[in-house]
Coordinates of C-alpha atoms in Angstrom, one line a residue:
X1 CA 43.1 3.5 -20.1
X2 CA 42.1 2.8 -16.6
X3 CA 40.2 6.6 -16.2
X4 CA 38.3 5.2 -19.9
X5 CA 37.5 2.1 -17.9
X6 CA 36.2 4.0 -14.8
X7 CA 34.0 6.5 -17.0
X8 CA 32.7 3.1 -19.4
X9 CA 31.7 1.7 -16.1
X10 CA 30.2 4.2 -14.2
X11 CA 28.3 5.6 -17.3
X12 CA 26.7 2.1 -17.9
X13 CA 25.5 2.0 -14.0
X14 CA 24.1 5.5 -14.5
X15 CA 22.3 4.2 -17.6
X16 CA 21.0 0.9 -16.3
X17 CA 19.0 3.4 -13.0
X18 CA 17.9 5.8 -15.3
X19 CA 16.2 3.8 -17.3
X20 CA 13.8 3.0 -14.4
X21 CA 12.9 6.5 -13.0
X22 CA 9.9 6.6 -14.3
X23 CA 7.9 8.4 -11.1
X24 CA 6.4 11.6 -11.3
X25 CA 8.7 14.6 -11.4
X26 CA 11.4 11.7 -12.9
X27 CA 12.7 14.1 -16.1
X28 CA 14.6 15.9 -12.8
X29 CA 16.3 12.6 -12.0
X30 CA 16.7 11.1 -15.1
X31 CA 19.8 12.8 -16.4
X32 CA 21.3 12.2 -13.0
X33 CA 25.0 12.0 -14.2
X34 CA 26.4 14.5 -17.2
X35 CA 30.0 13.5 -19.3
X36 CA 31.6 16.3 -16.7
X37 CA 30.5 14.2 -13.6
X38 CA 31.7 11.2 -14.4
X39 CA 35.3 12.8 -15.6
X40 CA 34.8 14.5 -12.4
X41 CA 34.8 11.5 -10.5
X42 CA 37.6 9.6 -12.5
X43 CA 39.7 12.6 -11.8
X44 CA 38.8 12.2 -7.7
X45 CA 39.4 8.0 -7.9
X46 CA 42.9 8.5 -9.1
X47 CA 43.5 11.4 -6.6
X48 CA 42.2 8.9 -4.4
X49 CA 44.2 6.5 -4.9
X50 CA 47.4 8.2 -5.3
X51 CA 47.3 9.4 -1.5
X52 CA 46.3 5.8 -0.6
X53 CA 49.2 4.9 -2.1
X54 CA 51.5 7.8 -0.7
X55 CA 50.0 7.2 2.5
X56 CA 51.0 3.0 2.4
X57 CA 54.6 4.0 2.3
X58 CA 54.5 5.2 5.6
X59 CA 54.0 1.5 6.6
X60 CA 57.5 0.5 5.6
X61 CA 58.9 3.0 8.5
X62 CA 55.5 3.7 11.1
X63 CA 55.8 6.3 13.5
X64 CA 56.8 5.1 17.1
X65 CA 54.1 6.6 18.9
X66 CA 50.9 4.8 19.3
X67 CA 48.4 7.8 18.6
X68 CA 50.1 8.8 15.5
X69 CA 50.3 4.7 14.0
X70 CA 46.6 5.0 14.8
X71 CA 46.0 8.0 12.7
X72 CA 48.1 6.3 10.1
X73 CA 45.8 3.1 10.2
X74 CA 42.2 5.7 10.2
X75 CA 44.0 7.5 6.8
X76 CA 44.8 4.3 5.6
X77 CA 41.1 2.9 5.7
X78 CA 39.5 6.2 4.8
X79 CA 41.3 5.9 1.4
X80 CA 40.9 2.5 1.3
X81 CA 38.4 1.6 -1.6
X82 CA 38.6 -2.1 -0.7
X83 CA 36.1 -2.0 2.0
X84 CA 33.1 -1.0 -0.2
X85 CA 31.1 -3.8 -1.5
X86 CA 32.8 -3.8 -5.0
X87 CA 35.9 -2.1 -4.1
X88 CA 35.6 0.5 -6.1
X89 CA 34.6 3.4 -3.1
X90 CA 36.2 4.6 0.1
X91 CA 35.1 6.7 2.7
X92 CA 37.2 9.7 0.4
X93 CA 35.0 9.4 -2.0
X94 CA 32.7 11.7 -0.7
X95 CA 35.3 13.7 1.9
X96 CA 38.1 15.0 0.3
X97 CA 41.0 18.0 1.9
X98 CA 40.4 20.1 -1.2
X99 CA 36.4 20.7 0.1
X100 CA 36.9 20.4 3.5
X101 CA 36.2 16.9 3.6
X102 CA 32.9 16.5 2.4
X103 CA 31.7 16.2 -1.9
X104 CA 34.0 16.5 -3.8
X105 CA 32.6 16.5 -7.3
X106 CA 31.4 20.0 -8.1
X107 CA 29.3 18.4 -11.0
X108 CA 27.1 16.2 -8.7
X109 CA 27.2 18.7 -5.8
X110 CA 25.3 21.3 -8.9
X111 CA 23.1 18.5 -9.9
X112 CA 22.2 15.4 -7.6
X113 CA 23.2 17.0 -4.7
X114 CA 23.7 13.5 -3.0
X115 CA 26.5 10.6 -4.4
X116 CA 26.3 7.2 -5.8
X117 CA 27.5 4.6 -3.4
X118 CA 29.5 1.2 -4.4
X119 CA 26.7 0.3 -6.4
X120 CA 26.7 2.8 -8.9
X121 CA 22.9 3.2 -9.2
X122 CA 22.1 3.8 -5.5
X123 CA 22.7 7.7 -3.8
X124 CA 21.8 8.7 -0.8
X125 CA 19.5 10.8 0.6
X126 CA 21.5 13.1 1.7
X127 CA 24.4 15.1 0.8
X128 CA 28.1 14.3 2.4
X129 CA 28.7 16.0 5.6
X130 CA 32.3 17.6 6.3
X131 CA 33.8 15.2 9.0
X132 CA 36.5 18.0 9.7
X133 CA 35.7 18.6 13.4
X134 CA 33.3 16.3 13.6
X135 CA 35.3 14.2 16.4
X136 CA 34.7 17.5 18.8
X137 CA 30.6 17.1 18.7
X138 CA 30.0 15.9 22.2
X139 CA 28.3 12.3 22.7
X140 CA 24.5 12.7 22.1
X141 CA 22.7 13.9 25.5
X142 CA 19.5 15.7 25.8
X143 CA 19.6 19.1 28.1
X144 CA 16.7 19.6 30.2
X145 CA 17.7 23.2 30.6
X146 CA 17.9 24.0 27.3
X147 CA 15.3 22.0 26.3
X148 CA 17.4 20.4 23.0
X149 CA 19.2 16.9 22.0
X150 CA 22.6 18.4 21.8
X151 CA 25.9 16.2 20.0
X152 CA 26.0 13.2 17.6
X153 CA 27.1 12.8 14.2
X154 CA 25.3 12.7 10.5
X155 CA 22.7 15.2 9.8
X156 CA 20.1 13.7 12.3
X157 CA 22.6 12.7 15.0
X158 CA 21.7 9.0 14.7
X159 CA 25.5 8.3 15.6
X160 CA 25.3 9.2 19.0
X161 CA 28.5 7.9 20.4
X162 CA 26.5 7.0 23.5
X163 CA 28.4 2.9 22.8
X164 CA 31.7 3.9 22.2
X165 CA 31.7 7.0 23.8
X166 CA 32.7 8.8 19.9
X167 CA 30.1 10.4 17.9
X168 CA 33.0 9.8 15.2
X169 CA 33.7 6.7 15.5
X170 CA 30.2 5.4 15.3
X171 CA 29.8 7.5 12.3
X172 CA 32.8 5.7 10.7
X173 CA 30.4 2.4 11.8
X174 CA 27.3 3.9 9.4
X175 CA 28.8 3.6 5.5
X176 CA 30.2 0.5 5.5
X177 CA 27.1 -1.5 5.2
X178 CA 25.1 1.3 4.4
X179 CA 23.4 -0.5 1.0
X180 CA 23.5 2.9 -0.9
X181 CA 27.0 3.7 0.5
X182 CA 29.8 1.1 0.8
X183 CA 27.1 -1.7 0.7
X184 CA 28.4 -4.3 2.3
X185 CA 26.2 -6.9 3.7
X186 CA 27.9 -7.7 7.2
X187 CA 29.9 -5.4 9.4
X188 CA 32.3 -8.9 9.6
X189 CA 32.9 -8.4 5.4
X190 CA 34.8 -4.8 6.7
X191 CA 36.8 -6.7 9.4
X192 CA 37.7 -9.6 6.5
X193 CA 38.4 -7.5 3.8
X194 CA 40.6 -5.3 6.2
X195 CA 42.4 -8.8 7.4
X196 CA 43.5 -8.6 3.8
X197 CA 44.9 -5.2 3.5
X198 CA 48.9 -4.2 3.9
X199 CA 47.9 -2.5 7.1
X200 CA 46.9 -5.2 8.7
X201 CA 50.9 -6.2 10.4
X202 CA 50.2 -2.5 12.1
X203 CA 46.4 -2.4 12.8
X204 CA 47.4 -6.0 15.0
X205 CA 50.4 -4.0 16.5
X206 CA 48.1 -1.6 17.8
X207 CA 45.2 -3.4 18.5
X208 CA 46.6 -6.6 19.3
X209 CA 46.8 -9.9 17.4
X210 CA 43.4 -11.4 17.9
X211 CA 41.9 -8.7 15.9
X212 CA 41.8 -10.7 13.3
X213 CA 42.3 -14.3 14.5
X214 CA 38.8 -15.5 13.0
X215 CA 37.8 -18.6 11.9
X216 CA 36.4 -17.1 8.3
X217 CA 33.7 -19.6 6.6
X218 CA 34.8 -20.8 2.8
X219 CA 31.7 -18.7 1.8
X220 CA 33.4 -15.9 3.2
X221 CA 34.4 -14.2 -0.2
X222 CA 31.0 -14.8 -2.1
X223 CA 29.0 -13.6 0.9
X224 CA 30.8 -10.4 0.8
X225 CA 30.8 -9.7 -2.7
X226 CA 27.2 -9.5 -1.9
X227 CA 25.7 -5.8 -1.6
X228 CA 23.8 -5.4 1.2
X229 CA 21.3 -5.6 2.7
X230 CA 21.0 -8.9 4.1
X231 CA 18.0 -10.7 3.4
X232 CA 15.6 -10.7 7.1
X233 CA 16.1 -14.0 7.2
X234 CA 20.1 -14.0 7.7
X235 CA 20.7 -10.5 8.8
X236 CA 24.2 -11.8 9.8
X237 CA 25.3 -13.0 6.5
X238 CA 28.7 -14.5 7.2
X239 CA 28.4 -17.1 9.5
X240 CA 30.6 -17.5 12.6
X241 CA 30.8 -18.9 16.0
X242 CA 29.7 -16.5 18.6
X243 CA 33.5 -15.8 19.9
X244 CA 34.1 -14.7 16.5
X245 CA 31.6 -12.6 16.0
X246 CA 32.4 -10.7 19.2
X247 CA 35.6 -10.5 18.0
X248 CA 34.5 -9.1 14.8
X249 CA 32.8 -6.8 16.5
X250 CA 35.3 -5.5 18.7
X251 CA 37.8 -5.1 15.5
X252 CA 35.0 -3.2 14.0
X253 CA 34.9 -0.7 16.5
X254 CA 38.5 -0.8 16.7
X255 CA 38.6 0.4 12.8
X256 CA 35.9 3.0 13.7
X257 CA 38.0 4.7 16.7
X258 CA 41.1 4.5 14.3
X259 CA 39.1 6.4 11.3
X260 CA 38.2 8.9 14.0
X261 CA 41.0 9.7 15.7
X262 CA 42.8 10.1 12.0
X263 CA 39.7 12.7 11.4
X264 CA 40.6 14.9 15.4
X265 CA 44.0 15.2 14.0
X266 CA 45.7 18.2 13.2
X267 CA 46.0 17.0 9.5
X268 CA 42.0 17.2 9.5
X269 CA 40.8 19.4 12.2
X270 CA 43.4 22.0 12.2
X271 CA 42.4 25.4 13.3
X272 CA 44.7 27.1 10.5
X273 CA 41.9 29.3 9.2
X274 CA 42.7 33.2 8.3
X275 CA 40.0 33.6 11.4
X276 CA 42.2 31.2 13.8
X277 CA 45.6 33.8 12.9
X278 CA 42.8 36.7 13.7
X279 CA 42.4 35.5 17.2
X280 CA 46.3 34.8 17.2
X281 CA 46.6 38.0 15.8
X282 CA 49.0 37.6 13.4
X283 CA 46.2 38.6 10.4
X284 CA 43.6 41.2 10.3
X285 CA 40.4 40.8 9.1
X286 CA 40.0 42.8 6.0
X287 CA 37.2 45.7 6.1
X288 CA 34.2 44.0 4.3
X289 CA 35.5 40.6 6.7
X290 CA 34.9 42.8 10.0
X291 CA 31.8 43.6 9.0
X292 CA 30.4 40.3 8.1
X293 CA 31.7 39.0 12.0
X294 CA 30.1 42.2 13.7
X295 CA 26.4 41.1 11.2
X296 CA 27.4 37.4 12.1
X297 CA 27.6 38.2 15.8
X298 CA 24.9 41.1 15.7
X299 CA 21.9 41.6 13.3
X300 CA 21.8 38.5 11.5
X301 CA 21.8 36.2 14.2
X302 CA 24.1 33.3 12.9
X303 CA 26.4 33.4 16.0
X304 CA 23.5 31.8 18.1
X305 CA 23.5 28.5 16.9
X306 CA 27.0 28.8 15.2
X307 CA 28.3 29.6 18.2
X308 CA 32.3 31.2 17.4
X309 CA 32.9 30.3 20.8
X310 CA 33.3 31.0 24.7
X311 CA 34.4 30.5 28.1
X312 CA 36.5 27.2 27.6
X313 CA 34.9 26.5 23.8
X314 CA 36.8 26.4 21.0
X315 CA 35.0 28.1 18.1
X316 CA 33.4 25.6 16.2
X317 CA 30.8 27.6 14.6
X318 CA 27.9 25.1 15.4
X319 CA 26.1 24.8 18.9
X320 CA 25.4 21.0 18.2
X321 CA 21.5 21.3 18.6
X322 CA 19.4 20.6 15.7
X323 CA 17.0 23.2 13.3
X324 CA 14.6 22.8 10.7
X325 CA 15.6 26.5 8.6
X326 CA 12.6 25.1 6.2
X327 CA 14.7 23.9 3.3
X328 CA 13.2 23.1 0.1
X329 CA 12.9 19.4 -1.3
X330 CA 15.9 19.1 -3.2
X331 CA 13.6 17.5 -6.6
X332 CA 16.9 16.9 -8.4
X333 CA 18.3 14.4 -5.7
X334 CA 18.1 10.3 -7.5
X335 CA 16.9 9.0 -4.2
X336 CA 13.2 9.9 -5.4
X337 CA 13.1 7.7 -8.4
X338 CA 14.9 4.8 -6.0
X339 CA 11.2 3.4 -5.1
X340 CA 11.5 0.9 -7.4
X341 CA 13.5 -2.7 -7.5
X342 CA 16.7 -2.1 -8.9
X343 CA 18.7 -4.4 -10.3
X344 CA 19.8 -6.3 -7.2
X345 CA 16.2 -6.6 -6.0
X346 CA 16.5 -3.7 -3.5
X347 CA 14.2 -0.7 -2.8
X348 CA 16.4 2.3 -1.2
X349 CA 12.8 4.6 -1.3
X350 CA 9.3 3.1 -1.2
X351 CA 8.0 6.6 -0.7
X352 CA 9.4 8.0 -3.4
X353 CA 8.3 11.4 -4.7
X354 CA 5.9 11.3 -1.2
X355 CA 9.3 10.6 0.9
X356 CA 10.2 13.5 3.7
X357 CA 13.1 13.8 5.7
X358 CA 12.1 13.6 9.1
X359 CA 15.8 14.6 10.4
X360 CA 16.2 13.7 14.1
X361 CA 12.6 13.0 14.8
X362 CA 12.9 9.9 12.8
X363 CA 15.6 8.5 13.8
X364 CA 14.3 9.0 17.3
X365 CA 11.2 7.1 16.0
X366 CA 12.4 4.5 13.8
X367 CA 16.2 4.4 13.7
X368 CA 17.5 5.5 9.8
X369 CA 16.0 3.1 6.7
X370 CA 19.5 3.2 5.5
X371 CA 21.6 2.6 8.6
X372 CA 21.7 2.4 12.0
X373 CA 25.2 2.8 13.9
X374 CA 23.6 3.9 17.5
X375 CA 20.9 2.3 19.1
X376 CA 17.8 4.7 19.1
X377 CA 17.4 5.0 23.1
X378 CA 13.6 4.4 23.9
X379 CA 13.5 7.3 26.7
X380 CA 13.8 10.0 24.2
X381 CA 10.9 8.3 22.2
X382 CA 8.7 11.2 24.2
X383 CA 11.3 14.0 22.0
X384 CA 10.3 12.9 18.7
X385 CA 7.3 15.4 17.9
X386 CA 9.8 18.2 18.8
X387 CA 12.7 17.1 16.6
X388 CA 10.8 16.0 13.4
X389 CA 12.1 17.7 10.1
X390 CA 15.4 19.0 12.1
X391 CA 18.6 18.6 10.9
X392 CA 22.4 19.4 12.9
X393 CA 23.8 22.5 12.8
X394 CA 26.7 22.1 11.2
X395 CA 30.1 23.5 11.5
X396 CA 30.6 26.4 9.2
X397 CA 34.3 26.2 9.4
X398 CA 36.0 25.0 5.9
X399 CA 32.0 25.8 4.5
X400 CA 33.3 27.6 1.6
X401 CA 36.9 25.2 1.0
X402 CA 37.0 24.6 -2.6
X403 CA 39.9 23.7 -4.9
X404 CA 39.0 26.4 -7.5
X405 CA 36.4 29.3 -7.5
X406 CA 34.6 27.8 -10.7
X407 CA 34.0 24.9 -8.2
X408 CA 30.6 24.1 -6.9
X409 CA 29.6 23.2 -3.0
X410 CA 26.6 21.9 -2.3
X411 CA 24.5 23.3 1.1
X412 CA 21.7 22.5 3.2
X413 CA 20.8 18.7 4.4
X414 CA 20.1 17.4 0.7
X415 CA 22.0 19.8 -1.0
X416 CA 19.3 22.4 -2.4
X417 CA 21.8 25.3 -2.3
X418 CA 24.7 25.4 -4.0
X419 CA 26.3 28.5 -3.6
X420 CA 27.0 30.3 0.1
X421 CA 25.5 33.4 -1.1
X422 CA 22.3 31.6 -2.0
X423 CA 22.0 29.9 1.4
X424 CA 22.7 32.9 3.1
X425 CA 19.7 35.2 1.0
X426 CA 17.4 32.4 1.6
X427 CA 18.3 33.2 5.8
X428 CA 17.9 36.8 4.9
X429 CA 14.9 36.5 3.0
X430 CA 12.3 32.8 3.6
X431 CA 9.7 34.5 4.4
X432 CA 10.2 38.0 2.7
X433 CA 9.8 37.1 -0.9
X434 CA 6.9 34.7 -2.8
X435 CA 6.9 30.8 -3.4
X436 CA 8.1 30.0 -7.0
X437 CA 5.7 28.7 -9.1
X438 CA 6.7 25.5 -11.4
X439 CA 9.9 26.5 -13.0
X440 CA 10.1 29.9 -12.1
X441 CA 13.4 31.3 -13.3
X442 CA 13.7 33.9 -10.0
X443 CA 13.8 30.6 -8.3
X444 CA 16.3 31.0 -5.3
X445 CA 16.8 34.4 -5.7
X446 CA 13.3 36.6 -6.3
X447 CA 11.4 33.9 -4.8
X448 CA 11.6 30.5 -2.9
X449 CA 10.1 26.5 -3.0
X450 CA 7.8 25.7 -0.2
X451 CA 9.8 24.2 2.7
X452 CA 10.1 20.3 2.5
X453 CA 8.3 20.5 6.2
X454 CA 7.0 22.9 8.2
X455 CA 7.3 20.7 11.0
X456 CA 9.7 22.8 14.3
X457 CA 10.3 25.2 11.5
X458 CA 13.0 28.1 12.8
X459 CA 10.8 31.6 12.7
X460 CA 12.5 33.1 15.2
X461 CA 16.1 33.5 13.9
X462 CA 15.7 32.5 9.9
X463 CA 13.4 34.0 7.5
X464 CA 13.3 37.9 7.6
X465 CA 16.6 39.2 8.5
X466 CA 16.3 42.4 6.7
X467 CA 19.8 42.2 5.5
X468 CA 21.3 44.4 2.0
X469 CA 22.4 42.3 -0.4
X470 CA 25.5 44.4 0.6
X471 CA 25.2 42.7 3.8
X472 CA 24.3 39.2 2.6
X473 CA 28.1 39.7 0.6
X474 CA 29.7 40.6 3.7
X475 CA 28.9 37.6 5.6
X476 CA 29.9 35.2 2.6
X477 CA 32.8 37.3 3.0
X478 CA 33.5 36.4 6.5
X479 CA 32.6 33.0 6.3
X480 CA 35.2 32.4 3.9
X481 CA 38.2 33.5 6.6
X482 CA 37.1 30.0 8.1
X483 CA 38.9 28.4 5.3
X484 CA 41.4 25.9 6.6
X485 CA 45.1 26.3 5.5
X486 CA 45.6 29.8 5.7
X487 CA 48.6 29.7 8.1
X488 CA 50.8 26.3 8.8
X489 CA 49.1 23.4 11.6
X490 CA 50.9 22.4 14.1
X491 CA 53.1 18.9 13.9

């Protein structure tokens, strides 16, 4: 009964925004959720809340040791669905263990690429990072030298961690009142509802008990049942004295560094990949494996911004830089039809079909329309025009994790791709084969989309690889032994 609920309630959000999408190209939005989706995403709910659940027992007996009741308190509010505007979405939602922690709906990752947030109708722009390793990106700093912004979090590295010295933690600071994420309309509606939750004895254990001694207004409830964002007017919605809105804030970033340090854990970022027993040697790469490393490291160039490593690095398959590989618009991502009122009165898109990711560039610009966790810091205003249209580098490790091989993963900063071997020929090949005309049914595989922007487009290490399709399998080949789980973690 309560999966029928979910699907009767999600299906009727999905009908109320697609009744709206009316801009050009819209018959690619329209259908934006099938009957297999939203099954899909009752099926992930429940799993969500059963390790909530499994997880709260742990309160009855915490651990002793502070790190690990810290962990416990950042699982605990990852899976916690209460802190989303109509507690009906936690930060799971879109990172799950089965994927590698990022989408975990094959249906939406092969269709909208992106996910709806707490209000149903709103997605993102953007499809769900892994956050798997993310706590080892450095904090945001630009490298003369090198000539490149290097660190950060989210795909253009607005969380610097430059604040709180945690490009993790300040990425835990971005969904919450994200209005097409968790939604809600005051970083002080996380701390309240989170004053309400069973962790809250242990989070003031930890933290201390004036984490949550606030003086909450009687309008506390309403205002937060609210989805943001706040009107310009009142951009703090819930009123409080200044003491307690320092103190909210401080209990914010307290719930941020506990979400993070529960991601740098072993149970998250655990280095039990068949490649980690390689370099252990206790496996051997198998022969088609050994020759996608000696193509990763060699001919096709990934190893230079994927980096598997060196002297004191751990190998975390990404350099931390940011690239524009010329990704297509992803035309089947709902964010383009958002550039209308919805029902709420808010406009997620007023570009629309016209809007362009500018990646880093913006955010160096203008912050991110969505959210800003970082202050943008005006000295690197001057490194916009170099960073416009690039994206992170992500960490290829866990980048083919799936709970079944029927399963879909979306690639690529809005999701275009959604297989490995697709990203992987569209390296090998960008500027080999011909742009697709409308429909063209080679699409993605005899010929390719424009790039969404040409802007600091990569030439120099994408496009014309001259790989076999031979070759092209062997790297999918070894970029599956990066799978997390292949030999047991350490406690």
């Amino acid at each position: 009964m309560k999966t029928q609920r979910t699907l009767l309630a999600v299906a009727a959000a999905i009908f109320v925004a697609t009744l709206g999408a009316d801009a050009p190209g819209a018959e690619e939005t329209s259908s934006t959720l099938s009957p297999q989706a939203l099954q899909e995403i009752a099926q992930v709910e429940a799993e969500i809340d059963r390790i909530e659940a499994q997880t709260a027992e742990r309160l009855a007996a915490p651990p002793d040791n502070q790190i690990q009741q810290i962990e416990l308190l950042g699982k605990l509010m990852l899976y916690d669905k209460q802190l989303s505007v109509n507690r009906n979405e936690a930060c799971a939602f879109c990172h799950t263990p089965e994927t590698g922690f990022t989408g975990p709906v094959s249906e939406l990752n092969r269709t909208t690429g992106a996910y709806p947030g707490s209000v149903r109708t709103r997605f993102s722009d953007r499809k769900p990072q892994s956050h798997a390793y993310a706590p080892l990106s450095p904090v945001l700093h630009y490298n003369p030298g090198q000539g490149d912004l290097v660190g950060g979090n989210f795909w253009d590295m607005r969380a610097t961690g430059r604040r709180l010295g945690n490009p993790a933690a300040e990425q835990a600071e971005g969904p919450p009142t994200n209005p097409v994420e968790m939604g809600l309309p005051d970083i002080a509606c996380a701390v309240y509802r989170a004053s309400q939750r069973p962790y809250r004895a242990l989070f003031e254990r930890v933290w201390g008990p004036q984490a949550f001694a606030i003086a909450w207004p009687s309008d506390v409830e309403q205002v937060c049942d609210r989805p943001g964002p706040p009107t310009a007017g009142e951009p703090l919605p819930v009123r409080l004295s200044p003491m307690d809105r320092g103190r909210a804030g401080s209990t914010f970033d307290q719930m941020a560094q506990s979400i993070a340090s529960y991601e740098a854990s072993a149970e998250v970022t655990s280095f039990t990949s068949k490649y980690d027993a390689v370099l252990a040697k206790k496996a051997q790469f198998a022969p088609q494996e050994q020759a996608g490393y000696d193509l990763f490291r060699g001919k096709a160039q990934c190893n230079t911004c994927h980096r598997d490593g060196g002297p004191g690095e751990d190998p975390l398959f990404t350099d931390f830089t940011a690239s524009n590989i010329g990704t297509p618009a992803n035309p089947r991502l709902p964010y383009y039809a958002e550039n209308r009122p919805d029902a709420l009165g808010y406009v997620a898109n007023p570009q629309g079909r016209s809007f362009v990711d500018g990646g880093v560039g913006t955010f160096l610009i203008l912050g991110h329309l969505l959210s800003q966790p970082s202050a943008v810091d005006a000295r690197w205003l001057k490194l916009a025009p170099g960073n416009q249209a690039r994206v992170q580098v992500p960490t290829l490790r866990n980048v083919d994790k799936r709970p079944d091989p029927a399963f879909v993963k979306a690639y690529g900063h809005n999701g275009y791709f959604t297989s490995l071997k697709q990203i992987v020929h569209f390296y090998n090949t960008r500027d080999v084969l011909p742009r697709c005309q409308p429909h063209d049914a080679g699409e993605g595989t005899t010929c390719w989309p424009a790039p969404e922007s040409t802007a600091n487009m990569n030439t120099s290490r994408v496009g014309n690889l001259g790989l076999s399709d031979a070759e092209e399998d062997a790297l999918v080949s070894f970029m599956q032994t990066l799978t997390d789980g292949f030999m047991p973690r350490d406690p």
